[in-house]
Coordinates of C-alpha atoms in Angstrom, one line a residue:
Chain W
X12 CA -19.2 47.4 34.3
X13 CA -15.9 48.4 32.7
X14 CA -14.2 48.8 36.1
X15 CA -13.9 45.0 36.8
X16 CA -12.1 44.2 33.5
X17 CA -9.7 47.1 33.2
X18 CA -6.8 48.4 35.3
X19 CA -6.7 49.1 38.2
X20 CA -10.0 47.3 38.9
X21 CA -8.9 44.0 37.5
X22 CA -5.8 43.9 39.8
X23 CA -7.3 41.8 42.7
X24 CA -8.5 39.2 40.3
X25 CA -5.3 39.1 38.2
X26 CA -3.9 35.8 39.5
X27 CA -3.3 32.3 38.0
X28 CA -4.4 30.4 41.1
X29 CA -6.8 29.1 42.2
X30 CA -7.6 27.3 39.0
X31 CA -11.3 27.3 38.2
X32 CA -12.3 24.1 36.4
X33 CA -8.7 23.9 35.2
X34 CA -8.6 27.4 33.9
X35 CA -6.4 30.2 35.4
X36 CA -8.4 32.4 37.8
X37 CA -8.2 35.6 35.8
X38 CA -9.3 33.8 32.6
X39 CA -12.2 32.4 34.5
X40 CA -12.9 35.8 35.9
X41 CA -13.4 37.2 32.4
X42 CA -15.6 34.2 31.4
X43 CA -17.7 34.6 34.5
X44 CA -18.1 38.3 33.7
X45 CA -19.5 37.4 30.3
X46 CA -21.9 35.0 31.8
X47 CA -22.8 37.5 34.4
X48 CA -23.6 40.1 31.7
X49 CA -26.3 37.8 30.4
X50 CA -27.9 37.9 33.8
X51 CA -27.6 41.7 33.9
X52 CA -29.1 42.1 30.4
X53 CA -31.9 39.7 31.3
X54 CA -32.7 41.8 34.3
X55 CA -32.7 45.0 32.2
X56 CA -34.9 43.3 29.5
X57 CA -37.3 42.2 32.2
X58 CA -37.4 45.7 33.7
X59 CA -37.8 47.4 30.3
X60 CA -40.6 45.0 29.3
X61 CA -42.5 45.9 32.5
Chain P
X14 CA -0.3 15.9 5.4
X15 CA -4.1 15.4 4.9
X16 CA -5.5 14.6 1.5
X17 CA -6.1 18.0 0.1
X18 CA -8.7 16.8 -2.3
X19 CA -11.0 15.7 0.5
X20 CA -10.5 19.2 2.1
X21 CA -11.4 20.9 -1.2
X22 CA -14.4 18.7 -1.5
X23 CA -15.7 19.7 1.9
X24 CA -15.0 23.3 1.3
X25 CA -16.8 23.2 -2.1
X26 CA -19.8 21.6 -0.5
X27 CA -19.8 24.2 2.3
X28 CA -19.6 27.1 -0.3
X29 CA -22.4 25.5 -2.4
X30 CA -24.7 25.3 0.7
X31 CA -23.9 29.0 1.5
X32 CA -24.7 30.0 -2.1
X33 CA -28.1 28.2 -2.1
X34 CA -29.1 29.6 1.3
X35 CA -28.0 33.1 0.3
X36 CA -29.8 33.0 -3.1
X37 CA -33.0 31.6 -1.6
X38 CA -33.1 34.3 1.1
X39 CA -33.5 37.0 -1.6
X40 CA -37.0 35.9 -2.5
X41 CA -38.2 37.2 0.9
X42 CA -37.6 40.9 0.3
X43 CA -39.2 43.6 -1.8
X44 CA -37.6 45.4 -4.7
X45 CA -36.8 48.5 -2.7
X46 CA -33.8 50.0 -1.1
X47 CA -35.3 49.2 2.3
X48 CA -35.7 45.6 1.2
X49 CA -32.2 45.3 -0.1
X50 CA -30.4 47.2 2.7
X51 CA -32.7 46.7 5.7
X52 CA -34.5 43.5 4.9
X53 CA -37.9 45.4 5.0
X54 CA -37.2 45.8 8.7
X55 CA -38.2 42.2 9.4
X56 CA -35.2 40.4 11.1
X57 CA -36.2 38.3 14.0
X58 CA -34.1 37.4 17.1
X59 CA -32.5 34.3 15.5
X60 CA -31.1 36.1 12.5
X61 CA -30.2 39.2 14.5
X62 CA -28.3 37.1 17.0
X63 CA -26.2 35.4 14.3
X64 CA -25.8 38.6 12.3
X65 CA -24.4 40.4 15.3
X66 CA -22.2 37.6 16.5
X67 CA -20.9 36.3 13.2
X68 CA -20.3 39.8 11.8
X69 CA -18.5 41.1 14.9
X70 CA -16.2 38.1 15.1
X71 CA -14.3 37.7 11.8
X72 CA -11.4 35.7 10.5
X73 CA -9.3 38.0 12.6
X74 CA -11.0 36.6 15.7
X75 CA -11.0 33.0 14.5
X76 CA -7.3 33.0 13.5
X77 CA -6.0 36.1 15.3
X78 CA -7.5 35.2 18.6
X79 CA -5.5 32.0 19.0
X80 CA -2.6 33.9 17.4
X81 CA -2.7 36.4 20.2
X82 CA -2.9 33.9 23.1
X83 CA -0.1 32.0 21.4
X84 CA 2.2 35.0 21.1
X85 CA 1.0 37.5 23.7
X86 CA -0.8 35.3 26.3
X87 CA -3.5 37.0 28.4
X88 CA -3.3 40.2 26.3
X89 CA -6.0 38.6 24.2
X90 CA -8.4 38.8 27.1
X91 CA -9.1 42.3 26.1
X92 CA -11.3 40.8 23.3
X93 CA -13.4 39.1 26.0
X94 CA -13.8 42.4 27.8
X95 CA -14.7 44.7 24.9
X96 CA -17.3 42.5 23.2
X97 CA -19.9 42.7 26.0
X98 CA -19.0 46.3 26.9
X99 CA -19.3 47.3 23.3
X100 CA -22.7 45.8 22.7
X101 CA -24.2 47.2 25.9
X102 CA -25.2 50.6 24.6
X103 CA -27.1 48.8 21.8
X104 CA -29.6 47.8 24.4
X105 CA -30.9 51.4 24.7
X106 CA -29.7 53.1 21.6
X107 CA -30.5 50.3 19.2
X108 CA -34.3 50.5 19.8
X109 CA -34.1 54.3 19.6
X110 CA -32.4 54.1 16.2
X111 CA -34.8 51.5 15.0
X112 CA -37.8 53.6 15.9
X113 CA -36.4 56.6 14.0
X114 CA -35.6 54.3 11.1
X115 CA -39.1 53.0 10.9
X116 CA -40.6 56.6 11.0
X117 CA -38.1 58.4 8.7
X118 CA -36.9 55.5 6.5
X119 CA -33.3 55.5 7.4
X120 CA -31.3 52.5 6.2
X121 CA -27.8 53.7 7.2
X122 CA -26.1 55.3 10.1
X123 CA -25.0 58.4 8.1
X124 CA -28.5 59.0 6.8
X125 CA -29.8 59.1 10.3
X126 CA -27.1 61.6 11.4
X127 CA -27.8 63.8 8.3
X128 CA -31.5 64.0 9.2
X129 CA -30.8 64.7 12.9
X130 CA -28.3 67.5 12.1
X131 CA -30.2 68.7 9.0
X132 CA -27.0 68.6 6.9
X133 CA -26.0 66.5 3.9
X134 CA -22.4 67.2 4.7
X135 CA -22.7 65.2 7.8
X136 CA -23.8 62.2 5.7
X137 CA -21.1 62.8 3.1
X138 CA -18.2 63.1 5.7
X139 CA -19.5 60.2 7.8
X140 CA -20.1 58.1 4.7
X141 CA -16.6 58.7 3.3
X142 CA -15.0 57.9 6.6
X143 CA -17.1 54.7 6.8
X144 CA -16.2 53.5 3.3
X145 CA -12.5 54.3 3.7
X146 CA -12.5 52.3 7.0
X147 CA -14.4 49.4 5.7
X148 CA -12.6 48.7 2.5
X149 CA -9.2 47.5 4.0
X150 CA -11.3 45.4 6.5
X151 CA -12.9 43.7 3.4
X152 CA -9.4 43.0 2.1
X153 CA -8.3 41.5 5.4
X154 CA -11.2 39.1 5.4
X155 CA -10.4 38.0 1.8
X156 CA -6.8 37.5 2.6
X157 CA -7.7 35.4 5.6
X158 CA -9.9 33.2 3.5
X159 CA -7.2 32.9 0.9
X160 CA -4.4 32.1 3.4
X161 CA -6.4 29.3 5.1
X162 CA -7.3 27.7 1.8
X163 CA -3.7 27.8 0.6
X164 CA -2.4 26.3 3.8
X165 CA -4.9 23.4 4.2
X166 CA -4.5 22.4 0.5
X167 CA -0.7 22.5 0.8
X168 CA -0.6 25.3 -1.9
X169 CA -2.7 23.5 -4.4
X170 CA -5.3 26.3 -4.1
X171 CA -3.3 29.5 -4.1
X172 CA -4.3 32.5 -2.0
X173 CA -5.5 34.5 -5.0
X174 CA -7.7 31.7 -6.3
X175 CA -9.1 30.8 -2.8
X176 CA -10.0 34.4 -2.0
X177 CA -11.6 34.8 -5.5
X178 CA -13.7 31.6 -5.1
X179 CA -14.9 32.4 -1.5
X180 CA -15.7 36.0 -2.3
X181 CA -17.2 35.2 -5.7
X182 CA -19.8 33.2 -3.8
X183 CA -20.3 36.2 -1.4
X184 CA -20.7 38.7 -4.2
X185 CA -23.3 36.5 -5.9
X186 CA -25.6 36.2 -2.9
X187 CA -25.1 39.8 -1.9
X188 CA -25.9 40.9 -5.4
X189 CA -29.1 38.7 -5.6
X190 CA -30.3 39.0 -2.0
X191 CA -28.8 42.0 -0.2
X192 CA -29.0 41.9 3.5
X193 CA -31.4 38.9 3.5
X194 CA -28.6 36.9 2.0
X195 CA -26.2 38.3 4.5
X196 CA -28.5 37.5 7.4
X197 CA -29.4 33.9 6.5
X198 CA -25.9 32.9 5.5
X199 CA -24.7 34.4 8.8
X200 CA -27.0 32.0 10.6
X201 CA -25.3 29.0 8.8
X202 CA -21.8 30.5 9.2
X203 CA -22.3 31.3 12.8
X204 CA -23.4 27.8 13.7
X205 CA -20.3 26.5 11.8
X206 CA -17.9 28.9 13.6
X207 CA -19.2 28.0 17.1
X208 CA -19.3 24.2 16.4
X209 CA -15.8 24.0 15.0
X210 CA -14.3 26.3 17.6
X211 CA -15.7 24.3 20.5
X212 CA -14.8 20.9 18.9
X213 CA -11.2 21.9 18.3
X214 CA -10.8 23.8 21.6
X215 CA -11.8 20.8 23.6
X216 CA -10.1 18.1 21.4
X217 CA -6.7 19.6 20.9
X218 CA -5.7 20.1 24.6
X219 CA -6.9 16.6 25.4
X220 CA -4.9 15.1 22.5
X221 CA -1.7 17.1 23.3
X222 CA -1.7 17.5 27.1
X223 CA -4.4 15.2 28.6
X224 CA -6.9 18.0 29.2
X225 CA -7.4 21.8 29.6
X226 CA -6.4 21.7 33.3
X227 CA -3.1 19.8 32.8
X228 CA -2.3 22.1 29.9
X229 CA -2.6 25.3 32.0
X230 CA -0.7 23.7 34.9
X231 CA 2.2 22.9 32.5
X232 CA 2.0 26.4 31.1
X233 CA 2.1 28.0 34.6
X234 CA 5.4 26.2 35.3
X235 CA 6.8 27.2 31.9
X236 CA 5.5 30.6 31.0
X237 CA 3.5 32.1 34.0
X238 CA 3.8 35.7 32.5
X239 CA 1.4 34.6 29.7
X240 CA -1.4 33.8 32.1
X241 CA -2.1 37.1 33.7
X242 CA -3.1 40.5 32.2
X243 CA -1.9 42.6 30.5
X244 CA 0.1 39.8 28.9
X245 CA 2.8 40.6 26.4
X246 CA 3.3 43.2 23.7
X247 CA 4.2 42.4 20.1
X248 CA 8.0 42.3 21.0
X249 CA 7.5 39.8 23.8
X250 CA 7.9 42.4 26.6
X251 CA 5.3 43.0 29.3
X252 CA 2.3 45.0 27.8
X253 CA 1.4 48.1 29.8
X254 CA -1.8 48.4 31.8
X255 CA -2.5 51.7 30.0
X256 CA -2.2 50.2 26.6
X257 CA -4.3 47.1 27.6
X258 CA -7.1 49.2 29.2
X259 CA -7.2 51.7 26.4
X260 CA -7.4 48.9 23.8
X261 CA -10.5 47.7 25.6
X262 CA -11.9 51.3 25.8
X263 CA -11.4 52.1 22.1
X264 CA -12.7 48.8 21.0
X265 CA -15.8 48.9 23.2
X266 CA -16.6 52.4 22.1
X267 CA -15.8 51.7 18.5
X268 CA -17.3 48.3 17.9
X269 CA -20.9 49.4 17.6
X270 CA -19.9 52.4 15.5
X271 CA -18.9 50.1 12.6
X272 CA -21.6 51.2 10.1
X273 CA -22.3 47.6 8.9
X274 CA -23.1 46.6 12.5
X275 CA -25.0 49.8 13.5
X276 CA -27.3 49.7 10.4
X277 CA -28.6 46.2 11.4
X278 CA -30.7 48.1 14.0
X279 CA -32.8 49.3 11.0
X280 CA -33.3 45.7 9.9
X281 CA -34.7 44.5 13.3
X282 CA -38.4 43.6 13.4
X283 CA -39.0 45.5 16.7
X284 CA -37.5 46.9 19.8
X285 CA -37.7 43.7 21.8
X286 CA -35.7 41.9 19.1
X287 CA -32.8 44.2 19.5
X288 CA -32.8 43.9 23.3
X289 CA -33.0 40.1 23.1
X290 CA -30.1 40.2 20.7
X291 CA -28.0 42.1 23.2
X292 CA -29.1 39.8 26.0
X293 CA -28.1 36.7 24.1
X294 CA -24.9 38.1 22.4
X295 CA -22.5 37.1 25.3
X296 CA -23.4 33.4 24.7
X297 CA -22.0 33.8 21.2
X298 CA -18.9 35.5 22.5
X299 CA -18.1 32.5 24.7
X300 CA -16.8 30.8 21.5
X301 CA -13.6 32.8 22.0
X302 CA -12.8 30.5 25.0
X303 CA -12.0 27.4 23.0
X304 CA -10.2 29.5 20.4
X305 CA -7.9 31.0 23.1
X306 CA -7.3 27.5 24.6
X307 CA -6.0 26.4 21.2
X308 CA -3.6 29.4 21.2
X309 CA -2.4 28.5 24.7
X310 CA -1.9 24.9 23.5
X311 CA 0.4 26.2 20.8
X312 CA 2.8 27.8 23.3
X313 CA 4.2 24.4 24.3
X314 CA 3.6 22.7 20.9
X315 CA 6.6 20.9 19.3
X316 CA 6.9 23.3 16.4
X317 CA 5.9 26.9 15.6
X318 CA 4.3 28.4 12.5
X319 CA 5.8 31.2 10.4
X320 CA 3.4 33.7 11.9
X321 CA 1.4 33.7 15.1
X322 CA -1.9 34.0 13.3
X323 CA -1.3 30.6 11.7
X324 CA -1.0 28.7 15.0
X325 CA -4.5 27.2 14.6
X326 CA -4.1 25.8 11.1
X327 CA -0.6 24.8 12.0
X328 CA -1.7 22.6 14.9
X329 CA -4.7 21.3 12.9
X330 CA -2.4 20.3 10.0
X331 CA 0.5 18.8 11.9
X332 CA -1.2 16.9 14.8
X333 CA -2.5 14.1 12.7
X334 CA -6.1 15.0 12.4
X335 CA -8.2 13.3 9.7
X336 CA -8.8 15.2 6.5
X337 CA -12.5 15.4 7.3
X338 CA -11.7 17.5 10.5
X339 CA -9.2 19.6 8.5
X340 CA -11.9 20.3 5.9
X341 CA -14.4 21.2 8.6
X342 CA -11.8 23.5 10.3
X343 CA -11.3 25.2 6.9
X344 CA -15.0 25.7 6.5
X345 CA -15.2 27.2 10.0
X346 CA -12.4 29.7 9.2
X347 CA -14.1 30.6 5.9
X348 CA -17.4 31.0 7.8
X349 CA -15.7 33.5 10.1
X350 CA -14.2 35.4 7.1
X351 CA -17.4 35.4 4.9
X352 CA -19.8 36.2 7.7
X353 CA -18.0 39.5 8.3
X354 CA -16.9 40.1 4.7
X355 CA -20.4 39.9 3.2
X356 CA -21.8 42.5 5.7
X357 CA -18.9 44.8 5.0
X358 CA -19.3 44.6 1.2
X359 CA -23.0 45.1 1.5
X360 CA -22.7 47.9 4.1
X361 CA -20.0 49.8 2.2
X362 CA -22.0 49.7 -1.0
X363 CA -25.2 51.0 0.7
X364 CA -23.4 53.8 2.4
X365 CA -21.5 54.8 -0.7
X366 CA -24.7 55.2 -2.7
X367 CA -27.3 56.2 0.0
X368 CA -25.1 58.7 1.8
X369 CA -22.1 59.8 -0.4
X370 CA -23.5 59.6 -3.9
X371 CA -27.0 60.8 -3.1
X372 CA -25.6 63.5 -0.9
X373 CA -23.3 64.9 -3.6
X374 CA -25.7 64.5 -6.5
X375 CA -28.9 65.5 -4.7
X376 CA -31.1 64.2 -7.5
X377 CA -33.9 61.8 -6.8
X378 CA -33.4 58.2 -8.0
X379 CA -36.0 55.6 -8.3
X380 CA -35.9 52.8 -5.7
X381 CA -35.1 50.3 -8.5
X382 CA -32.3 52.4 -9.9
X383 CA -30.8 53.0 -6.5
X384 CA -31.0 49.3 -5.6
X385 CA -29.2 48.5 -8.9
X386 CA -26.5 51.0 -8.2
X387 CA -25.9 49.6 -4.7
X388 CA -25.5 46.2 -6.3
X389 CA -22.9 47.4 -8.8
X390 CA -21.1 49.3 -6.0
X391 CA -21.0 46.1 -3.9
X392 CA -19.1 44.4 -6.9
X393 CA -16.8 47.4 -7.1
X394 CA -16.0 47.3 -3.3
X395 CA -15.4 43.5 -3.6
X396 CA -13.0 44.0 -6.6
X397 CA -11.2 46.8 -4.8
X398 CA -10.8 44.7 -1.6
X399 CA -9.5 41.8 -3.7
X400 CA -6.8 44.0 -5.3
X401 CA -5.7 45.3 -1.9
X402 CA -5.8 41.7 -0.5
X403 CA -3.3 40.5 -3.2
X404 CA -0.8 43.2 -2.4
X405 CA 1.5 41.3 -0.1
X406 CA 3.7 44.3 0.7
X407 CA 0.8 46.0 2.4
X408 CA 0.5 45.9 6.2
X409 CA -3.2 45.1 6.5
X410 CA -3.1 45.0 10.2
X411 CA -1.5 48.4 10.3
X412 CA -4.2 49.8 8.0
X413 CA -6.9 48.1 10.0
X414 CA -5.7 49.7 13.2
X415 CA -5.8 53.1 11.6
X416 CA -9.3 52.2 10.2
X417 CA -10.5 51.3 13.7
X418 CA -9.2 54.7 14.9
X419 CA -11.2 56.3 12.2
X420 CA -14.5 54.4 12.9
X421 CA -14.3 55.3 16.6
X422 CA -14.5 58.9 15.6
X423 CA -18.1 58.4 14.7
X424 CA -19.0 57.8 18.3
X425 CA -19.3 61.5 19.4
X426 CA -21.6 62.1 16.4
X427 CA -23.9 59.2 17.2
X428 CA -24.0 59.7 21.0
X429 CA -24.5 63.5 20.7
X430 CA -27.3 62.9 18.2
X431 CA -29.2 60.9 20.8
X432 CA -28.1 62.6 24.0
X433 CA -27.2 66.3 23.5
X434 CA -29.7 68.6 21.9
X435 CA -27.3 71.4 21.4
X436 CA -25.0 69.5 19.1
X437 CA -24.8 71.1 15.7
X438 CA -23.8 70.0 12.2
X439 CA -20.6 72.2 12.1
X440 CA -19.7 70.8 15.5
X441 CA -20.1 67.2 14.4
X442 CA -18.3 67.6 11.1
X443 CA -15.3 69.6 12.6
X444 CA -15.1 67.1 15.5
X445 CA -15.0 64.2 13.1
X446 CA -12.3 65.8 11.0
X447 CA -10.1 66.8 14.0
X448 CA -10.5 63.4 15.5
X449 CA -9.4 61.6 12.3
X450 CA -6.4 64.0 11.9
X451 CA -5.2 63.5 15.4
X452 CA -5.6 59.7 15.2
X453 CA -3.8 59.6 11.8
X454 CA -1.0 61.7 13.2
X455 CA -0.5 59.4 16.2
X456 CA -0.5 56.4 13.9
X457 CA 2.4 57.9 12.0
X458 CA 4.1 59.2 15.2
X459 CA 3.3 56.6 17.9
X460 CA 6.0 58.1 20.2
X461 CA 3.7 61.1 20.7
X462 CA 0.9 59.1 22.4
X463 CA 0.5 60.0 26.1
X464 CA 0.7 57.2 28.6
X465 CA 0.9 54.6 25.8
X466 CA -2.8 55.2 25.1
X467 CA -4.4 53.9 21.9
X468 CA -4.3 56.7 19.2
X469 CA -8.0 56.3 18.7
X470 CA -8.7 57.3 22.4
X471 CA -6.6 60.5 22.0
X472 CA -8.3 61.3 18.7
X473 CA -11.7 60.7 20.4
X474 CA -10.8 63.2 23.2
X475 CA -9.9 65.9 20.6
X476 CA -13.0 65.1 18.6
X477 CA -15.3 65.4 21.6
X478 CA -13.7 68.7 22.7
X479 CA -14.0 70.2 19.2
X480 CA -17.6 69.0 18.9
X481 CA -18.5 70.7 22.2
X482 CA -16.7 74.0 21.5
X483 CA -17.9 74.4 17.9
X484 CA -21.5 73.4 18.7
X485 CA -21.6 76.0 21.5
X486 CA -20.2 78.6 19.1
X487 CA -22.5 78.0 16.2
X488 CA -26.3 78.5 15.6
X489 CA -28.3 75.9 17.7
X490 CA -30.3 73.4 15.6
X491 CA -34.0 73.9 15.0
X492 CA -35.6 73.1 18.5
X493 CA -38.8 71.7 17.1
X494 CA -37.0 69.3 14.8
X495 CA -34.7 68.1 17.5
X496 CA -37.7 67.8 20.0
X497 CA -39.6 65.7 17.5
X498 CA -36.5 63.5 16.8
X499 CA -36.0 62.9 20.5
X500 CA -39.7 62.2 21.1
X501 CA -39.8 59.6 18.3
X502 CA -36.7 57.8 19.5
X503 CA -37.9 57.5 23.1
X504 CA -41.5 56.6 22.3
X505 CA -42.1 52.9 22.4
X506 CA -44.0 51.4 19.4

């Protein structure tokens, strides 16, 4: 998980454009990553519950 | 300037509600150490969610987050990265710690390590490191509360008085209610932090620039270097990828090692509660988005504050907002400060008594006496933090950075306890001491850091190497004890 938010993994996403809902792309990337982590944890919760 | 009396009235009302919630919460726990420190292991998902979020994000995040985006641009995004990364291990290790706590009666991180490694010295060293690291952090929270109150009242409530009033309330409900007071006030404070952050983060860009999109478009034309990582360093030059990435690494490894956060695993009702808390935690973390937006709004603002951390109150106070909004902002900032400060005071007191004092004295105290001693120690920690907070010549951020480096050094002890059966007490203690020494040395001599890495990461590497070498060179731990410990941690209730 850490690869996508640290160097060098972040490099392809480290741009201002395109703006996403008015927010620079790399900023939106970090926000999407946070939202995505909820989905990952939900999946893990579901698996561990099973 | 807003009418400071209205602001004081709103803050007074907010503090009163906190006090009532905190005092009332105390009636729900037993008169035992487990009741006072771990809430009788009965925290549900709602309280755990707000305790984790509100404790992790302090006044430093509420004021320092916008301060970083204002002065260093996208460098602040490292906070977005480490929060989720840092809490992820809690998903597996949190329930393991909770199961062990339920069986063996642990209420602190150090007591768990001492039992695993069959050595009181592990508890004493880990406990001393924890208390030393936590105390300046308490002072930082107090200072943050005092500064905000002083600024929004135009100096009518000076820093010393503001910090004393806010933390007087904290000490009263921590004294009376222990972790139950911390937990239920954190719910209130967390709701306040999130609400105020989102309100200001959406309102201010619209008022100043016509919206968040237009604001970033103007910023792209003016200061594009602030909108991509690694952003800027403290001097305004480009930060290095190594420093940015290692800041994420040291924070992600270290955040769960903060004892006041770790020990909340012992307060959770069951395993599923901890996992649900981890699952929901990122939704709390999203409140950083509006805070960062306010910081970016400050880059093109007509005037600048004396220090970057004051950008949020500066905009709130100078953009013509009504006194009611200023008062609510102040309450939000106090909520951020108090929600971390109360857990720190409570955690430091519990560790000082349960691990350090009990480890050194080795005599058995009654539950009632120990609970009373923890209460008095909480007062002592609060007073000590207050004295440090009033010393204006002290670089609290510098001390905090060193403290963070120290807390990270607990990671090899905790992870090896759970994951490496051959780890020994001498290995853990020597690794901890070497890690702290190396980190401290690099704080004093930053030019010796390789690749501009955070000093805590270098200390961590030395710590880990020492732990492995010494553990393999010393008598292995009792295999039956370790096997039972592992079986308990992995066995679902």
